């Protein structure tokens, strides 16, 4: 596994890759000694490139090879559904559950959303409450609002 830190407008993002696939993008407080990347890690470098484009409003979709690890089939369905939500748009948790193939599993969809290992690229921030209010984001509602405002 390779790990590097990208100091983004969102905060410090730890990008983890393994076997030419993106495994994780998470907001962290600080860099650690394991955040060392091979200069040949094409996926990590391309992840940083695409994130920079996103934050500069020059990219609305990501095109990166992703590893879902040990995720359940339903989690994968939710994460793939999240990637189909257009830039600048939102869906409710019940709509997300329907997109993932299980209309009544909105709580499970919310849980999969909360456990998304690849922040921003799998845009879990685009899922909101049915009444239109911001609801639940692993990094806090202020960060969710930041991303949604960026996409307006």
mmCIF file of C-alpha atoms in Angstrom:
data_model
loop_
_atom_site.group_PDB
_atom_site.id
_atom_site.type_symbol
_atom_site.label_atom_id
_atom_site.label_comp_id
_atom_site.label_asym_id
_atom_site.label_seq_id
_atom_site.Cartn_x
_atom_site.Cartn_y
_atom_site.Cartn_z
ATOM 1 C CA UNK A 1 0.000 0.000 0.000
ATOM 2 C CA UNK A 2 1.080 3.522 -0.773
ATOM 3 C CA UNK A 3 -0.023 6.572 1.172
ATOM 4 C CA UNK A 4 0.401 10.270 0.524
ATOM 5 C CA UNK A 5 -1.045 13.501 1.822
ATOM 6 C CA UNK A 6 -2.641 16.075 -0.448
ATOM 7 C CA UNK A 7 -3.060 19.485 1.183
ATOM 8 C CA UNK A 8 -6.369 20.386 -0.454
ATOM 9 C CA UNK A 9 -8.754 23.318 0.044
ATOM 10 C CA UNK A 10 -10.952 20.794 1.932
ATOM 11 C CA UNK A 11 -8.102 19.952 4.328
ATOM 12 C CA UNK A 12 -5.371 17.327 4.474
ATOM 13 C CA UNK A 13 -6.464 14.297 2.459
ATOM 14 C CA UNK A 14 -4.704 10.962 2.926
ATOM 15 C CA UNK A 15 -4.789 9.044 -0.341
ATOM 16 C CA UNK A 16 -4.111 5.311 -0.130
ATOM 17 C CA UNK A 17 -3.556 3.108 -3.158
ATOM 18 C CA UNK A 18 -2.843 -0.579 -3.544
ATOM 19 C CA UNK A 19 -2.093 -2.636 -6.644
ATOM 20 C CA UNK A 20 -2.862 0.265 -9.019
ATOM 21 C CA UNK A 21 -6.240 1.025 -7.442
ATOM 22 C CA UNK A 22 -7.527 3.757 -5.177
ATOM 23 C CA UNK A 23 -8.398 2.331 -1.760
ATOM 24 C CA UNK A 24 -9.074 5.370 0.397
ATOM 25 C CA UNK A 25 -9.320 9.167 0.490
ATOM 26 C CA UNK A 26 -9.854 10.464 4.015
ATOM 27 C CA UNK A 27 -9.603 13.796 5.768
ATOM 28 C CA UNK A 28 -6.856 13.691 8.417
ATOM 29 C CA UNK A 29 -5.444 16.079 11.007
ATOM 30 C CA UNK A 30 -1.765 15.560 10.251
ATOM 31 C CA UNK A 31 0.746 13.735 8.120
ATOM 32 C CA UNK A 32 2.494 10.681 9.564
ATOM 33 C CA UNK A 33 5.648 8.724 8.753
ATOM 34 C CA UNK A 34 3.702 6.242 6.602
ATOM 35 C CA UNK A 35 2.657 8.966 4.152
ATOM 36 C CA UNK A 36 5.423 8.212 1.704
ATOM 37 C CA UNK A 37 4.620 7.541 -1.901
ATOM 38 C CA UNK A 38 6.557 6.011 -4.712
ATOM 39 C CA UNK A 39 7.012 8.544 -7.485
ATOM 40 C CA UNK A 40 5.820 5.775 -9.797
ATOM 41 C CA UNK A 41 2.397 5.505 -8.160
ATOM 42 C CA UNK A 42 0.393 6.645 -11.170
ATOM 43 C CA UNK A 43 -2.983 6.172 -9.448
ATOM 44 C CA UNK A 44 -2.038 8.343 -6.456
ATOM 45 C CA UNK A 45 -0.605 11.066 -8.680
ATOM 46 C CA UNK A 46 -3.687 10.994 -10.915
ATOM 47 C CA UNK A 47 -5.943 11.121 -7.834
ATOM 48 C CA UNK A 48 -4.208 14.317 -6.691
ATOM 49 C CA UNK A 49 -4.448 15.723 -10.229
ATOM 50 C CA UNK A 50 -8.176 15.000 -10.505
ATOM 51 C CA UNK A 51 -8.881 16.356 -7.007
ATOM 52 C CA UNK A 52 -7.017 19.575 -7.862
ATOM 53 C CA UNK A 53 -9.127 19.899 -11.012
ATOM 54 C CA UNK A 54 -12.289 19.310 -8.956
ATOM 55 C CA UNK A 55 -11.390 21.984 -6.402
ATOM 56 C CA UNK A 56 -10.576 24.382 -9.268
ATOM 57 C CA UNK A 57 -14.008 23.667 -10.819
ATOM 58 C CA UNK A 58 -12.439 22.085 -13.892
ATOM 59 C CA UNK A 59 -13.655 18.516 -13.222
ATOM 60 C CA UNK A 60 -17.182 17.292 -12.510
ATOM 61 C CA UNK A 61 -16.559 13.525 -12.672
ATOM 62 C CA UNK A 62 -13.711 11.324 -11.510
ATOM 63 C CA UNK A 63 -12.158 8.587 -13.601
ATOM 64 C CA UNK A 64 -10.017 6.467 -11.288
ATOM 65 C CA UNK A 65 -9.662 2.706 -10.723
ATOM 66 C CA UNK A 66 -11.250 1.924 -7.354
ATOM 67 C CA UNK A 67 -10.895 -1.025 -5.009
ATOM 68 C CA UNK A 68 -13.885 -1.632 -2.749
ATOM 69 C CA UNK A 69 -11.952 -4.090 -0.586
ATOM 70 C CA UNK A 70 -14.153 -6.269 1.618
ATOM 71 C CA UNK A 71 -17.312 -4.234 1.098
ATOM 72 C CA UNK A 72 -20.654 -6.008 0.924
ATOM 73 C CA UNK A 73 -22.488 -6.126 -2.406
ATOM 74 C CA UNK A 74 -25.018 -3.603 -1.059
ATOM 75 C CA UNK A 75 -22.267 -1.173 0.032
ATOM 76 C CA UNK A 76 -20.713 -1.412 -3.437
ATOM 77 C CA UNK A 77 -24.149 -0.806 -5.014
ATOM 78 C CA UNK A 78 -24.596 2.308 -2.839
ATOM 79 C CA UNK A 79 -21.107 3.643 -3.618
ATOM 80 C CA UNK A 80 -21.577 3.038 -7.333
ATOM 81 C CA UNK A 81 -24.979 4.749 -7.138
ATOM 82 C CA UNK A 82 -23.391 7.755 -5.450
ATOM 83 C CA UNK A 83 -21.019 8.060 -8.385
ATOM 84 C CA UNK A 84 -24.002 8.353 -10.739
ATOM 85 C CA UNK A 85 -25.419 11.422 -8.958
ATOM 86 C CA UNK A 86 -24.602 14.330 -11.262
ATOM 87 C CA UNK A 87 -22.240 17.051 -10.112
ATOM 88 C CA UNK A 88 -24.144 19.791 -8.306
ATOM 89 C CA UNK A 89 -27.208 17.628 -7.640
ATOM 90 C CA UNK A 90 -28.394 15.805 -4.527
ATOM 91 C CA UNK A 91 -30.590 12.838 -3.665
ATOM 92 C CA UNK A 92 -32.296 11.726 -0.465
ATOM 93 C CA UNK A 93 -31.262 8.616 1.421
ATOM 94 C CA UNK A 94 -34.430 6.833 0.244
ATOM 95 C CA UNK A 95 -33.661 7.797 -3.372
ATOM 96 C CA UNK A 96 -30.129 6.481 -2.889
ATOM 97 C CA UNK A 97 -31.499 3.190 -1.520
ATOM 98 C CA UNK A 98 -33.732 2.870 -4.596
ATOM 99 C CA UNK A 99 -30.788 3.619 -6.899
ATOM 100 C CA UNK A 100 -28.873 0.831 -5.128
ATOM 101 C CA UNK A 101 -31.730 -1.599 -5.727
ATOM 102 C CA UNK A 102 -33.371 -1.737 -2.300
ATOM 103 C CA UNK A 103 -36.037 0.933 -1.966
ATOM 104 C CA UNK A 104 -36.788 0.372 1.721
ATOM 105 C CA UNK A 105 -33.160 0.073 2.856
ATOM 106 C CA UNK A 106 -32.598 3.799 3.353
ATOM 107 C CA UNK A 107 -31.007 3.267 6.783
ATOM 108 C CA UNK A 108 -28.591 0.709 5.330
ATOM 109 C CA UNK A 109 -27.881 3.108 2.449
ATOM 110 C CA UNK A 110 -27.157 5.844 4.992
ATOM 111 C CA UNK A 111 -24.830 3.502 6.855
ATOM 112 C CA UNK A 112 -22.983 2.590 3.640
ATOM 113 C CA UNK A 113 -22.804 6.290 2.845
ATOM 114 C CA UNK A 114 -21.284 6.985 6.284
ATOM 115 C CA UNK A 115 -18.706 4.224 5.782
ATOM 116 C CA UNK A 116 -17.611 5.428 2.354
ATOM 117 C CA UNK A 117 -13.813 4.987 2.305
ATOM 118 C CA UNK A 118 -13.213 7.327 -0.650
ATOM 119 C CA UNK A 119 -14.380 10.826 0.258
ATOM 120 C CA UNK A 120 -15.250 13.323 -2.490
ATOM 121 C CA UNK A 121 -14.508 10.894 -5.339
ATOM 122 C CA UNK A 122 -17.402 8.732 -4.199
ATOM 123 C CA UNK A 123 -19.598 11.776 -3.534
ATOM 124 C CA UNK A 124 -21.458 10.817 -0.367
ATOM 125 C CA UNK A 125 -21.806 14.551 0.321
ATOM 126 C CA UNK A 126 -24.515 14.626 -2.386
ATOM 127 C CA UNK A 127 -26.926 12.668 -0.189
ATOM 128 C CA UNK A 128 -29.248 14.809 1.952
ATOM 129 C CA UNK A 129 -32.368 14.397 4.073
ATOM 130 C CA UNK A 130 -35.711 13.886 2.335
ATOM 131 C CA UNK A 131 -36.856 17.357 3.462
ATOM 132 C CA UNK A 132 -33.857 18.946 1.725
ATOM 133 C CA UNK A 133 -31.850 19.626 4.871
ATOM 134 C CA UNK A 134 -28.223 18.685 5.177
ATOM 135 C CA UNK A 135 -27.969 15.577 7.282
ATOM 136 C CA UNK A 136 -25.114 13.393 8.391
ATOM 137 C CA UNK A 137 -21.623 13.708 7.013
ATOM 138 C CA UNK A 138 -18.645 11.907 8.500
ATOM 139 C CA UNK A 139 -16.570 15.112 8.483
ATOM 140 C CA UNK A 140 -19.371 17.377 9.721
ATOM 141 C CA UNK A 141 -22.093 19.397 8.057
ATOM 142 C CA UNK A 142 -19.794 22.391 7.510
ATOM 143 C CA UNK A 143 -17.535 20.267 5.261
ATOM 144 C CA UNK A 144 -20.574 18.824 3.464
ATOM 145 C CA UNK A 145 -21.887 22.347 2.830
ATOM 146 C CA UNK A 146 -18.446 23.376 1.550
ATOM 147 C CA UNK A 147 -18.489 20.627 -1.102
ATOM 148 C CA UNK A 148 -22.096 21.251 -2.120
ATOM 149 C CA UNK A 149 -21.430 25.010 -2.399
ATOM 150 C CA UNK A 150 -18.322 24.285 -4.489
ATOM 151 C CA UNK A 151 -20.484 22.326 -6.925
ATOM 152 C CA UNK A 152 -23.131 25.070 -7.321
#
